[in-house]
Each structure stands twice: as structure tokens, then as C-alpha cells.
PDB file of C-alpha atoms and ligand atoms in Angstrom:
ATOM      1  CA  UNK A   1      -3.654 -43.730 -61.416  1.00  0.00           C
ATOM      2  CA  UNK A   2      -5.845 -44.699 -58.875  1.00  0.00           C
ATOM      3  CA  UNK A   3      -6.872 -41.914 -56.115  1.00  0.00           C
ATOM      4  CA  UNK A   4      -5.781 -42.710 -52.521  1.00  0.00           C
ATOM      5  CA  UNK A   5      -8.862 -41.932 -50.649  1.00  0.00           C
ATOM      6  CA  UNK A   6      -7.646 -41.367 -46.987  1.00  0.00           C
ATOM      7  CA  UNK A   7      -9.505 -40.867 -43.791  1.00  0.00           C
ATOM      8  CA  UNK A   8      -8.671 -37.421 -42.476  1.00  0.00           C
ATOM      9  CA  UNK A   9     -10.533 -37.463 -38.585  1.00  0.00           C
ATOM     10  CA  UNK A  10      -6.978 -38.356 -37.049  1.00  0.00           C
ATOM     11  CA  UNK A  11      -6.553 -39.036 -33.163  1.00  0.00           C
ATOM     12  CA  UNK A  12      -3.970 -36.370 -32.439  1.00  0.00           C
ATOM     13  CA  UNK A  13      -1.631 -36.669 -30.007  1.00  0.00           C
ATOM     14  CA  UNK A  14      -3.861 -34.237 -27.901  1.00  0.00           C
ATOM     15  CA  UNK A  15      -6.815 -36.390 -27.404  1.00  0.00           C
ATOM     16  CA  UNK A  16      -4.366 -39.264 -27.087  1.00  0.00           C
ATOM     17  CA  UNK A  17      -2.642 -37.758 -23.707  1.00  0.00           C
ATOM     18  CA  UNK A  18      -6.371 -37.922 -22.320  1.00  0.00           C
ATOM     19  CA  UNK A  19      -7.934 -40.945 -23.812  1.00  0.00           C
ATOM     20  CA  UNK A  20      -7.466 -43.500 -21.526  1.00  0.00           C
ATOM     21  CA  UNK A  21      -8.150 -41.195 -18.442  1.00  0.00           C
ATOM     22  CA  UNK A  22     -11.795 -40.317 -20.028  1.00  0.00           C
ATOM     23  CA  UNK A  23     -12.500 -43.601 -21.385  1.00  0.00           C
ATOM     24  CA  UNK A  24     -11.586 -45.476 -17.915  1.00  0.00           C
ATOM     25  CA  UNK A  25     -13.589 -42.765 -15.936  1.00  0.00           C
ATOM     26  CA  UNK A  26     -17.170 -43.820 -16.907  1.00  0.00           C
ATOM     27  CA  UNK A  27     -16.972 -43.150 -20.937  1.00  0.00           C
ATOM     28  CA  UNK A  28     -16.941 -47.246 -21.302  1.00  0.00           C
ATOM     29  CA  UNK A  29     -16.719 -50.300 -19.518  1.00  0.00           C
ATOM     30  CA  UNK A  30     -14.299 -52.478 -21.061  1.00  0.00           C
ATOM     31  CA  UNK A  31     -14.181 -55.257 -18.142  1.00  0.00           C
ATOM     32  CA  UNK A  32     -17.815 -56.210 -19.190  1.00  0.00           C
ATOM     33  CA  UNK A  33     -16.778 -55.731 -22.610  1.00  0.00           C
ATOM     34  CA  UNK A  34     -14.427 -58.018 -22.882  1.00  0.00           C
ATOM     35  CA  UNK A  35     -16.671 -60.381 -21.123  1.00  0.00           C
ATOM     36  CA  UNK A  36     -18.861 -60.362 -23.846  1.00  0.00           C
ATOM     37  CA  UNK A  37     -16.765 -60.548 -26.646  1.00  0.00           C
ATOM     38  CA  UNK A  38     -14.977 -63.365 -25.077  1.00  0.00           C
ATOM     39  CA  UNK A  39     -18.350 -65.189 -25.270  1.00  0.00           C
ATOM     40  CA  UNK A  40     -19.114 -64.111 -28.885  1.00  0.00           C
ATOM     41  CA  UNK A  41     -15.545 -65.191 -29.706  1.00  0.00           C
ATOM     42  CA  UNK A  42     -16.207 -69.182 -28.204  1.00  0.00           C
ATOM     43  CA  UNK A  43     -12.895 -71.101 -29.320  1.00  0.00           C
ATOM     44  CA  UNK A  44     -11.876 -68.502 -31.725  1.00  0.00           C
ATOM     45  CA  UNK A  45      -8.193 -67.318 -30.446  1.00  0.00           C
ATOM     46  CA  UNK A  46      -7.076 -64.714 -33.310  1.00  0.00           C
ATOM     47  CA  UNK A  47      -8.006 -61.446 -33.196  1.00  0.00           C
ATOM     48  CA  UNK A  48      -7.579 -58.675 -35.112  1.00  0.00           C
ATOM     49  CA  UNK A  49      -9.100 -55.301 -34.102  1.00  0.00           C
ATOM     50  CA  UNK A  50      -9.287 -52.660 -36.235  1.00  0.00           C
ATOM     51  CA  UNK A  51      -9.132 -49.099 -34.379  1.00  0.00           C
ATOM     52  CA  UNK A  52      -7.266 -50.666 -31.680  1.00  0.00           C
ATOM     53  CA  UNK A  53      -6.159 -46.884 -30.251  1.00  0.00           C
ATOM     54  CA  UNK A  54      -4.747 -47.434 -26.586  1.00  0.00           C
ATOM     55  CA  UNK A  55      -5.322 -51.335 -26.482  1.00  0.00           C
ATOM     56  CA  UNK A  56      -8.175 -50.280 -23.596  1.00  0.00           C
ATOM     57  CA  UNK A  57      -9.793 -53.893 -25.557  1.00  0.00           C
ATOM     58  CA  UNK A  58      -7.097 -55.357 -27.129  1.00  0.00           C
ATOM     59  CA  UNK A  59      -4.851 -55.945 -23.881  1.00  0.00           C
ATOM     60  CA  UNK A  60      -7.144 -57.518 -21.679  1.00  0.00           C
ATOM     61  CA  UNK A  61      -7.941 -59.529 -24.443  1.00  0.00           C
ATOM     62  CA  UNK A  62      -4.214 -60.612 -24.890  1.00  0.00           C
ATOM     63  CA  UNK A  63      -4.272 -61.123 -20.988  1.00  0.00           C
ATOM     64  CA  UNK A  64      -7.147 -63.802 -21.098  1.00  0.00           C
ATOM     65  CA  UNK A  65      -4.951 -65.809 -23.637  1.00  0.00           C
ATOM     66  CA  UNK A  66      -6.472 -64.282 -26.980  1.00  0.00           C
ATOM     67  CA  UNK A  67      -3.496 -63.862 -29.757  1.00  0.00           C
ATOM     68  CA  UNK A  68      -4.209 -60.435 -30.527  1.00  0.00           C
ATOM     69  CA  UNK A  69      -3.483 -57.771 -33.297  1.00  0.00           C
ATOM     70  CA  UNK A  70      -4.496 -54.197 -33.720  1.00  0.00           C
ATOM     71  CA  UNK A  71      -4.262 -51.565 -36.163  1.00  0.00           C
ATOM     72  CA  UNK A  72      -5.182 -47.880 -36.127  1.00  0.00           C
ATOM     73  CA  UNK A  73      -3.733 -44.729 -38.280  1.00  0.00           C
ATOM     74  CA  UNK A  74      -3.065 -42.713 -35.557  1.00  0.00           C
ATOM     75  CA  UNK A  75       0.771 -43.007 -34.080  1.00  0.00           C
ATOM     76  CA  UNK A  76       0.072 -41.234 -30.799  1.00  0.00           C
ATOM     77  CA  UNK A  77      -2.134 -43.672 -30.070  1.00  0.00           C
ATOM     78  CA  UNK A  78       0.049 -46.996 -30.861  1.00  0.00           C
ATOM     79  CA  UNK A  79       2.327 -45.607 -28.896  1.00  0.00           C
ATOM     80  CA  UNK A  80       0.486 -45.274 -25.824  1.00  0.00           C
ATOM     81  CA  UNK A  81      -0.679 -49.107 -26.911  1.00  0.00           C
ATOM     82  CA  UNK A  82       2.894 -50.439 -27.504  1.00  0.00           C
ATOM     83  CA  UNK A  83       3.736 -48.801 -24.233  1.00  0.00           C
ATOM     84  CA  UNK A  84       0.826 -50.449 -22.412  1.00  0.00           C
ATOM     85  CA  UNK A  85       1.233 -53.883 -23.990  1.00  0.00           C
ATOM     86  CA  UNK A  86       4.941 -53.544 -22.980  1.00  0.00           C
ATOM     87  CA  UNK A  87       4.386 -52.392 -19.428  1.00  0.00           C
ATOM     88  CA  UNK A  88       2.474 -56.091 -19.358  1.00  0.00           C
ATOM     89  CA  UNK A  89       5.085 -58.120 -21.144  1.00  0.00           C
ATOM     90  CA  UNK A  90       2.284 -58.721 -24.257  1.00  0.00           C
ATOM     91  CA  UNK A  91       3.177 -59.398 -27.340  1.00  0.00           C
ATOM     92  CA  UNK A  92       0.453 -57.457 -29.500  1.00  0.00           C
ATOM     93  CA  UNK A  93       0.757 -56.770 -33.359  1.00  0.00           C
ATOM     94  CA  UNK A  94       0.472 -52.934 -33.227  1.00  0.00           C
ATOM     95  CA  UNK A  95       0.273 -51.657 -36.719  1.00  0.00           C
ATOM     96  CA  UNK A  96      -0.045 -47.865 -38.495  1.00  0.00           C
ATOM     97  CA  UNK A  97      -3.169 -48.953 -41.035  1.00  0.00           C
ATOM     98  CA  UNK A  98      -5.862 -47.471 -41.871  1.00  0.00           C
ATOM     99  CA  UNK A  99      -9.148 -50.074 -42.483  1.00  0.00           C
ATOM    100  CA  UNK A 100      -9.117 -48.787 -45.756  1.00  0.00           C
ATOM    101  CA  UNK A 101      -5.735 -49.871 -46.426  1.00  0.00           C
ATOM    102  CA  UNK A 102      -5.563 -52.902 -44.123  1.00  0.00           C
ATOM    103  CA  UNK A 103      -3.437 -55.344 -45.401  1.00  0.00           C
ATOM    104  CA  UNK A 104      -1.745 -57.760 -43.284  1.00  0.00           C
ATOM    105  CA  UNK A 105       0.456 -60.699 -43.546  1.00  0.00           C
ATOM    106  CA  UNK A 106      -1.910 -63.247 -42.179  1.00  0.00           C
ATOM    107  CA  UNK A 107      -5.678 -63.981 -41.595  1.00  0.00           C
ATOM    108  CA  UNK A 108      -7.617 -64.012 -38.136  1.00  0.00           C
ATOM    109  CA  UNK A 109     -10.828 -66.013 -36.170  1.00  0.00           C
ATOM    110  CA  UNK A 110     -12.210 -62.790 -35.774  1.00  0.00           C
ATOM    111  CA  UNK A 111     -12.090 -59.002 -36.913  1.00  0.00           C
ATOM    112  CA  UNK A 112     -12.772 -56.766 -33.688  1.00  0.00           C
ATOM    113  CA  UNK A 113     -14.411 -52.862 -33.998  1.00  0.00           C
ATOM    114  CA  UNK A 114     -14.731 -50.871 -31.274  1.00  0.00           C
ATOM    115  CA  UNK A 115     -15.770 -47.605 -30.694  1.00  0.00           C
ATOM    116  CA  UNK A 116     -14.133 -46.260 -33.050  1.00  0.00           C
ATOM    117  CA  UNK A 117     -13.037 -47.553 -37.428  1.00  0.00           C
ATOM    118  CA  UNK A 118     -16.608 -48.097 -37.762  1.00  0.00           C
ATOM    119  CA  UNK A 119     -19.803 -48.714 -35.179  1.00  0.00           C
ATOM    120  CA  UNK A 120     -23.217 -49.073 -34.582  1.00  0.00           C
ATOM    121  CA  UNK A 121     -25.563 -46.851 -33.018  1.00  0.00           C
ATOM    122  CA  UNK A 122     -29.105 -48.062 -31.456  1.00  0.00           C
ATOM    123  CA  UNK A 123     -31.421 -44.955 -32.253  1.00  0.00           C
ATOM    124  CA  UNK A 124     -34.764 -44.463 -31.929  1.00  0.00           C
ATOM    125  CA  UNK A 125     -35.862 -46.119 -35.176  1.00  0.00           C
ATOM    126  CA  UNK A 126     -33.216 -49.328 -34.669  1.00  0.00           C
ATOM    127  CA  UNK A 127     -29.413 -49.516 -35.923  1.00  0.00           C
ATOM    128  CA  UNK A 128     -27.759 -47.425 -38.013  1.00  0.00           C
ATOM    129  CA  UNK A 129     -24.391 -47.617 -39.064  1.00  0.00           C
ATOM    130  CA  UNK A 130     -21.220 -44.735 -38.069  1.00  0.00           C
ATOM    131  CA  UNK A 131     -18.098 -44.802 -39.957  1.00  0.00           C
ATOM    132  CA  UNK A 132     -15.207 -41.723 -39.659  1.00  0.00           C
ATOM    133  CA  UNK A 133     -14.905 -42.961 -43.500  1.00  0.00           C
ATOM    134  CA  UNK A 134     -16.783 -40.720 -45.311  1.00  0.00           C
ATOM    135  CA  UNK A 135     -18.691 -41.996 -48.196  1.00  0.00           C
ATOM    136  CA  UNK A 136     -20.348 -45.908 -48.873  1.00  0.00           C
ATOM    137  CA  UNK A 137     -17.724 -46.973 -51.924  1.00  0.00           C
ATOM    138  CA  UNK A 138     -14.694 -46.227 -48.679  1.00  0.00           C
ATOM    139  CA  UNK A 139     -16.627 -48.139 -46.527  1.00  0.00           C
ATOM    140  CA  UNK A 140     -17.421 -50.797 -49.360  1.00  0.00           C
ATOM    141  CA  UNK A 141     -13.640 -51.070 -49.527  1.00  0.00           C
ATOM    142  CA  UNK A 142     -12.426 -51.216 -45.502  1.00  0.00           C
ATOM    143  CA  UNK A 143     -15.455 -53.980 -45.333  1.00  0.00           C
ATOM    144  CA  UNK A 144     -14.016 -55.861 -48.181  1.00  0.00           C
ATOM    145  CA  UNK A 145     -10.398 -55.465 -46.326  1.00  0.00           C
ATOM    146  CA  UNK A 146     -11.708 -56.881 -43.321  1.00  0.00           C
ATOM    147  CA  UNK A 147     -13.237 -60.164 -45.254  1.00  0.00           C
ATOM    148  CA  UNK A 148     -10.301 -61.023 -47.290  1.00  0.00           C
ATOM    149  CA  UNK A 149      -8.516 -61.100 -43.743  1.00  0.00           C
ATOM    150  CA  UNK A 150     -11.219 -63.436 -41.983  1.00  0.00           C
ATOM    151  CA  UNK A 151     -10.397 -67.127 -41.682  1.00  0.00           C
ATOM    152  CA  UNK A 152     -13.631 -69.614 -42.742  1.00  0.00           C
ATOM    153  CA  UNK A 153     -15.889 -69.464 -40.043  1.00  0.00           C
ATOM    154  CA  UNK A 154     -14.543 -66.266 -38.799  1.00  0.00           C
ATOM    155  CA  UNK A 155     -16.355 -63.686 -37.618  1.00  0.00           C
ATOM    156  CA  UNK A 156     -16.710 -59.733 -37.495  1.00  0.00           C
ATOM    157  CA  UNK A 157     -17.864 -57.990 -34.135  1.00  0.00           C
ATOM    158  CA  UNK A 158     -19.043 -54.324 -34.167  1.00  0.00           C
ATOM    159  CA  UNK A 159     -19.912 -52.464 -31.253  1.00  0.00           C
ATOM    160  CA  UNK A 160     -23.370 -51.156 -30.837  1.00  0.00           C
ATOM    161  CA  UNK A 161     -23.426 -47.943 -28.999  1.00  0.00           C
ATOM    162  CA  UNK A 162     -25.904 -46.051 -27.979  1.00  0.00           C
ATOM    163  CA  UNK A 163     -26.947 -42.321 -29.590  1.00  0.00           C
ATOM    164  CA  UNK A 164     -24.598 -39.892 -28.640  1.00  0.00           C
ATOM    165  CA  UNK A 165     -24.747 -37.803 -25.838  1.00  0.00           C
ATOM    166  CA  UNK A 166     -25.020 -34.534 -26.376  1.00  0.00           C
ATOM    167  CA  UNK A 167     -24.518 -33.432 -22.938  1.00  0.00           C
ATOM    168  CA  UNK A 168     -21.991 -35.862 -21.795  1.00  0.00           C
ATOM    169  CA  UNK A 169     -19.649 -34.470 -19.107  1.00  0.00           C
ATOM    170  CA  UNK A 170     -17.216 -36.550 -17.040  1.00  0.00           C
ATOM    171  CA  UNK A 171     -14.908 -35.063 -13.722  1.00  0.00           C
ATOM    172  CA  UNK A 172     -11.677 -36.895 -14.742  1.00  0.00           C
ATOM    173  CA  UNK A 173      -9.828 -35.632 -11.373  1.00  0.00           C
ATOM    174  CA  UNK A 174      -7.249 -32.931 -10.800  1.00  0.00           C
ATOM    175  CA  UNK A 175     -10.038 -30.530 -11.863  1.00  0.00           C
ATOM    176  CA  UNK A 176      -9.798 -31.704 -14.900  1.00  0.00           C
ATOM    177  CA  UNK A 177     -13.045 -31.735 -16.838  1.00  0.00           C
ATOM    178  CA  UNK A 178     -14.366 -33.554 -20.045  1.00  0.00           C
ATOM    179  CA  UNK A 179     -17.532 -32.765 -22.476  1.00  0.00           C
ATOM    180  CA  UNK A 180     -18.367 -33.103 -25.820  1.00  0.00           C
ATOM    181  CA  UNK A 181     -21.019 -31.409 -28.103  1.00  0.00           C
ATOM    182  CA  UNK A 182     -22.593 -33.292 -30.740  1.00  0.00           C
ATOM    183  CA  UNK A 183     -24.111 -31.936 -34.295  1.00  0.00           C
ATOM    184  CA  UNK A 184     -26.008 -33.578 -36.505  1.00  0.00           C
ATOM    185  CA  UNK A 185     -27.195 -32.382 -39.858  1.00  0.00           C
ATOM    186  CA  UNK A 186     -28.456 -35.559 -42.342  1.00  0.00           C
ATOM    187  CA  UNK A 187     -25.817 -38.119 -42.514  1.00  0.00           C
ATOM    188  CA  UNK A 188     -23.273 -36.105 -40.713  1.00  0.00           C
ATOM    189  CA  UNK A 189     -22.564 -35.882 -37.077  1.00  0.00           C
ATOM    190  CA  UNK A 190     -20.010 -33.886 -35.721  1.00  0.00           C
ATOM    191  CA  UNK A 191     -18.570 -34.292 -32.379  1.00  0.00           C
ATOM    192  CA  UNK A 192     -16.760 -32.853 -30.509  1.00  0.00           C
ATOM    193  CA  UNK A 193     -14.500 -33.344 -27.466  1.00  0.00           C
ATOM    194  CA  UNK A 194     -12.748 -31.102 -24.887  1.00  0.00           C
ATOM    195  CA  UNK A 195     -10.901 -31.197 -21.660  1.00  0.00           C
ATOM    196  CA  UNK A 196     -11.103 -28.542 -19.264  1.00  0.00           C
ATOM    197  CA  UNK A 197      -9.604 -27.395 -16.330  1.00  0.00           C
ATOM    198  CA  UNK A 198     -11.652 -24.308 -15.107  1.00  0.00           C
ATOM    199  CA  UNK A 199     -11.961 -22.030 -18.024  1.00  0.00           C
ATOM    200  CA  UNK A 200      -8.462 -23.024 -19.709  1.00  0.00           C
ATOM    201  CA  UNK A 201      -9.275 -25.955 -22.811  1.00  0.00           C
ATOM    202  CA  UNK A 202      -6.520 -27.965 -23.061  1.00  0.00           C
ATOM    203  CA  UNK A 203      -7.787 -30.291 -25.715  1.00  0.00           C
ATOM    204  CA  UNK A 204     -10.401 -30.136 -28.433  1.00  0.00           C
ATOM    205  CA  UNK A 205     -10.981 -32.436 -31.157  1.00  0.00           C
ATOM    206  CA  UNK A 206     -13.903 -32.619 -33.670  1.00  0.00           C
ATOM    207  CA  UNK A 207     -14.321 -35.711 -35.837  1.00  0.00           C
ATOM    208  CA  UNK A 208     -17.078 -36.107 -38.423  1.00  0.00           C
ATOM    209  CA  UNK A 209     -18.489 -39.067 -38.754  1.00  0.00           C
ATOM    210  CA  UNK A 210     -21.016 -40.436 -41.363  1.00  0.00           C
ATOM    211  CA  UNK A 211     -24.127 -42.431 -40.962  1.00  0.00           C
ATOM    212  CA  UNK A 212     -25.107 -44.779 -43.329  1.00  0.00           C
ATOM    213  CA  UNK A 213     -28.395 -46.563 -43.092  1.00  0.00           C
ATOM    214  CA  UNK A 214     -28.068 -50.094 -41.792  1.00  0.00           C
ATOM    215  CA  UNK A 215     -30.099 -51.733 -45.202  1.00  0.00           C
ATOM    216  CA  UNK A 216     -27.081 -50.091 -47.438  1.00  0.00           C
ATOM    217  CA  UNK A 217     -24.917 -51.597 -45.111  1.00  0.00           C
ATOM    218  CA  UNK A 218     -26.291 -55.108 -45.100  1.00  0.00           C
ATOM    219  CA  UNK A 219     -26.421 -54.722 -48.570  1.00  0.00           C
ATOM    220  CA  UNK A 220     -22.852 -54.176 -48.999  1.00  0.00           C
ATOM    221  CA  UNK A 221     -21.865 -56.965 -46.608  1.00  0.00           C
ATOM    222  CA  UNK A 222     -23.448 -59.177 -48.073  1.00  0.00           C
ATOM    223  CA  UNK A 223     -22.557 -58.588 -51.243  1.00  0.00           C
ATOM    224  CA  UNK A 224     -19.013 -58.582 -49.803  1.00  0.00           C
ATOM    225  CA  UNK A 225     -20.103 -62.462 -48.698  1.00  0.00           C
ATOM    226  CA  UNK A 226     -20.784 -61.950 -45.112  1.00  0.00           C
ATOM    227  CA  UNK A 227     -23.549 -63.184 -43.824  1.00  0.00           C
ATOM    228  CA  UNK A 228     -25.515 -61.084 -41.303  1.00  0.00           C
ATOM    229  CA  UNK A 229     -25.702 -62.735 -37.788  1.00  0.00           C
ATOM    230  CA  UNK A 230     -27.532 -60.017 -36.268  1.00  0.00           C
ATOM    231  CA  UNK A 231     -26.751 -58.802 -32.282  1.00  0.00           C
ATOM    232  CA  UNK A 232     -24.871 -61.003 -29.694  1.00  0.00           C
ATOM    233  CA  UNK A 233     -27.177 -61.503 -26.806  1.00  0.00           C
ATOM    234  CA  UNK A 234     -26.613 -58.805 -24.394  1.00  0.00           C
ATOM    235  CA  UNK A 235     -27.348 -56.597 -27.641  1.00  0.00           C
ATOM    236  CA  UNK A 236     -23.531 -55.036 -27.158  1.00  0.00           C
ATOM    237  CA  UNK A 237     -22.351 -55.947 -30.909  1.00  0.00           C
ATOM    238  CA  UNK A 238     -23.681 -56.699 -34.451  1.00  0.00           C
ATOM    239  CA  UNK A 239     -21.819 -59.935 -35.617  1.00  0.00           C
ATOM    240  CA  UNK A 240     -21.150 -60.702 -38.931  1.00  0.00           C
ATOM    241  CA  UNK A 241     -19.676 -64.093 -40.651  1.00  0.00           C
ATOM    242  CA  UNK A 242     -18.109 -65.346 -42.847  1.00  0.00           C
ATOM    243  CA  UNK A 243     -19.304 -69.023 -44.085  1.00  0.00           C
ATOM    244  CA  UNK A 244     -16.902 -71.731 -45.003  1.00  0.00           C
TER     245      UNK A 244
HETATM  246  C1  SAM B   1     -12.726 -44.147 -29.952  1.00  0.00           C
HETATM  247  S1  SAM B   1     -11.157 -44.824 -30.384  1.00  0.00           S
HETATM  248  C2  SAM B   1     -11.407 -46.536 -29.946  1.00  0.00           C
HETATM  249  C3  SAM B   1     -10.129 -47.186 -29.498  1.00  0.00           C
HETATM  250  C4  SAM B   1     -10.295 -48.586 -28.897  1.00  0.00           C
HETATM  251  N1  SAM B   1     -10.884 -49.494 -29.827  1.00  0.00           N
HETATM  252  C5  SAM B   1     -11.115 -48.512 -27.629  1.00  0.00           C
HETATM  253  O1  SAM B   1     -12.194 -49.104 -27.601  1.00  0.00           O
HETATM  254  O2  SAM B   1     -10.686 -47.868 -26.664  1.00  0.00           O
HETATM  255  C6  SAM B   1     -11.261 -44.909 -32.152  1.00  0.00           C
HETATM  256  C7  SAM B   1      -9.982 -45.382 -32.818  1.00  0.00           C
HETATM  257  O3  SAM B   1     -10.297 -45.680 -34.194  1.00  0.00           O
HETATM  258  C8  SAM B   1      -9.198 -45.259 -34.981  1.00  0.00           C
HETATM  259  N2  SAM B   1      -9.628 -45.070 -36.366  1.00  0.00           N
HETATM  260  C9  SAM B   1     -10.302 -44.019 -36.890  1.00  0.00           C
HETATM  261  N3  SAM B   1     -10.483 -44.199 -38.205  1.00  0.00           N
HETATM  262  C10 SAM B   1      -9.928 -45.398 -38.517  1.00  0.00           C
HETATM  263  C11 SAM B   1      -9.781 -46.126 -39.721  1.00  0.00           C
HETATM  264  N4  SAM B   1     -10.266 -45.650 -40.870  1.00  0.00           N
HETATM  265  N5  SAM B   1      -9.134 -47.318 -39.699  1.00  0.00           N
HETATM  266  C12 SAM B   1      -8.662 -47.799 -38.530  1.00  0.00           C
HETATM  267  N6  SAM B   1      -8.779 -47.142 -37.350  1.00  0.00           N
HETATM  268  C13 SAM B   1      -9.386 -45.955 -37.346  1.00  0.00           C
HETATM  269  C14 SAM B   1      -8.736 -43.970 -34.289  1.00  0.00           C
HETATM  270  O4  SAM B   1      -7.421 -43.593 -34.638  1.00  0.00           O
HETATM  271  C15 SAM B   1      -8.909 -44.317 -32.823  1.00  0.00           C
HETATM  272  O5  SAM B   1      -7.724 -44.822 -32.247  1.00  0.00           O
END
């Protein structure tokens, strides 16, 4: 029998009550975001994002006319998503998936990650590659997901963040206070993130993500049959396609 390998750093419902209110107050800047991706995207319409937590991408997305879809293993925060999406009278494909298990009735223009399935960090010696999947053969396998759902000429659009902050604090507003801490020791980095409100923490989450190097990744996309497009211009995501 094969072993079901599955991703344990789950968004709890905890960090879901406070995700949108750190991630709108400074943690990201989706407006420009979407600007971008909209230009990376040209007269693709189809999108799929993998890790699509609230929707913070997805919906704005759906609002500029984009047929959107979005999967992510974590309930709490699909519901916050179909809740959003409702609120705006969007119809958005919200599915409970994991990349490593993605399978999905149809195929899309483009595969979306950001922030979160897997990313890209700038560091000081170039890109490297951040997955919360644990080892290269799990990876190997959500890539190969995401390719057998990619249209000819489709394309896959990864974030590029940069290094973690280690000190990152945020004042979210009715004294409420966020922070994370950040470990790293060799491919591992832990991080961790907590809301405050003086001394009481009323949420704390630590996910451990892997690095890979970005050569093993190449390797296995293109071995997968993407071909490497390198960064958009703005230097905001790593683009990947697939060739008809
Ligand atoms: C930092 S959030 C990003 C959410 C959204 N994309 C945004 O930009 O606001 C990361 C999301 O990735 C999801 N995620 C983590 N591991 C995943 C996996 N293996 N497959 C799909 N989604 C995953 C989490 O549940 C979480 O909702």
C-alpha cells in the first residue's frame, strides 16, 4: 500500500481569526500584487491558486474578471474565503486539497502560489526555494500535481519573498499586537507567529518550513517538463511554463 505522506503545518482556526487583520495591516500588499500578476497573466483568464487561505489574492482577482479557483487544506481558512467570496456575490472554486493531493476536475491558464503551498525567498546568495512540504520527493509530487493541471501554454507563478523577518512586529489596533520569531537551523526554518494584547497571547502558531536549493528545484521542474521562465519584471514572482 502506498504511504499517504501528508503535510502536517495546518492553519488552525486560531491564526485564521487573525489572518486577514495582520496580512491587510502592512504584512503584504495585495493591491500591487494583483497588479502584477494580472500583467504576468496577459489573456490568460483561469486561475487556479494553490494555498488560496482567505482569498486576500484570489478575490480581487475574481473581481477584475479572472475565473478563479483555490485550494488549501486548512477549513478555517475556506471558510473565512467562502464567506468573503460570498459577501461579494463571487463565484470562486474553494476546495479542501492539499498540493500534494491536488486533483481537480478541470485544467487552468495558470497555477497561482502565494505566500504560502510553496515560495521563493530572495537571500543573500539569490533564490532559494520554501515549501511547508517537508522533503524533495513531496515536493516532486505537488509540482507534478500542479503540471498535469496546466493547460498548453499555461503558466505557474510563485511568489518571491523576501528573507524573513526576524523581528517583524505589526500594531493591528485594539491593542492588539503581532510578532513572529524566526529559527533557522540548515534546511529548516521555523517560524513562528503570535498575537498579543499586553502580556495575554492569544494566538501562537509555529510552522516549519523547508528550504530546498533553487538548482534541485529547477532540476525537478524541469524534469517535470516545465520550462524555467525566470522572474516577472518587478522581480515579485518566479514563472514557470509549460510549452505546447
Ligand atoms: C500564508 S497563507 C497564504 C494565503 C493566501 N495565498 C494569501 O496570500 O493571503 C498560506 C496558505 O497555504 C496553505 N497551505 C499550506 N500548505 C499547503 C499545501 N501543502 N497545499 C496547499 N495549501 C497549503 C495554508 O493552509 C495557508 O492557507
Amino acid at each position: 500500500m502506498q504511504r499517504k505522506i501528508l503535510n502536517s503545518n495546518q492553519y488552525s482556526r486560531g491564526i485564521a481569526e487573525f489572518y486577514d487583520l495582520i496580512t491587510n495591516s502592512g504584512y503584504y500588499d495585495y493591491e500591487g500584487l494583483v497588479q502584477i500578476i494580472e500583467s504576468i497573466l496577459g489573456d490568460r483568464r483561469k486561475v487556479l491558486e494553490i494555498g488560496i487561505g482567505t482569498g486576500n489574492v484570489a478575490i480581487p482577482l475574481a473581481k477584475h474578471g479572472f475565473d478563479v479557483d483555490g485550494i488549501d487544506p486548512s477549513w478555517p481558512m475556506l471558510t473565512i474565503a467562502r464567506e468573503k467570496a460570498n459577501k461579494e456575490g463571487l463565484q470562486i472554486g474553494l476546495y479542501p486539497q492539499d498540493c500534494l493531493e491536488l486533483d481537480l476536475p478541470c485544467k487552468y491558464d495558470a497555477v497561482l502560489s502565494h505566500g504560502g503551498a510553496v515560495i521563493c525567498i530572495r537571500g543573500r546568495d539569490g533564490l532559494v526555494f520554501e515549501s511547508y512540504l517537508p522533503t524533495l520527493e513531496q515536493n516532486y509530487k505537488a509540482l507534478q500535481n500542479v503540471f498535469h493541471h496546466l493547460n498548453g501554454n499555461g503558466l505557474f507563478i510563485v511568489n518571491i519573498q523576501k528573507e524573513h523577518d526576524s523581528q517583524a512586529t505589526l500594531q493591528l489596533g485594539d491593542n492588539l499586537h503581532y510578532s513572529s520569531s524566526v529559527e533557522y537551523s540548515n534546511s529548516l526554518v521555523k517560524k513562528t507567529h503570535y498575537v498579543t494584547r499586553e502580556e495575554e497571547i492569544l494566538m501562537e502558531q509555529t510552522f516549519e518550513i523547508r528550504r530546498f536549493d533553487r538548482k534541485a528545484i529547477d532540476d525537478v521542474l524541469k524534469q517535470i517538463g516545465f520550462s524555467v521562465l525566470g522572474e516577472d519584471e518587478t522581480g515579485s514572482f518566479y514563472v514557470l511554463g509549460v510549452i505546447d
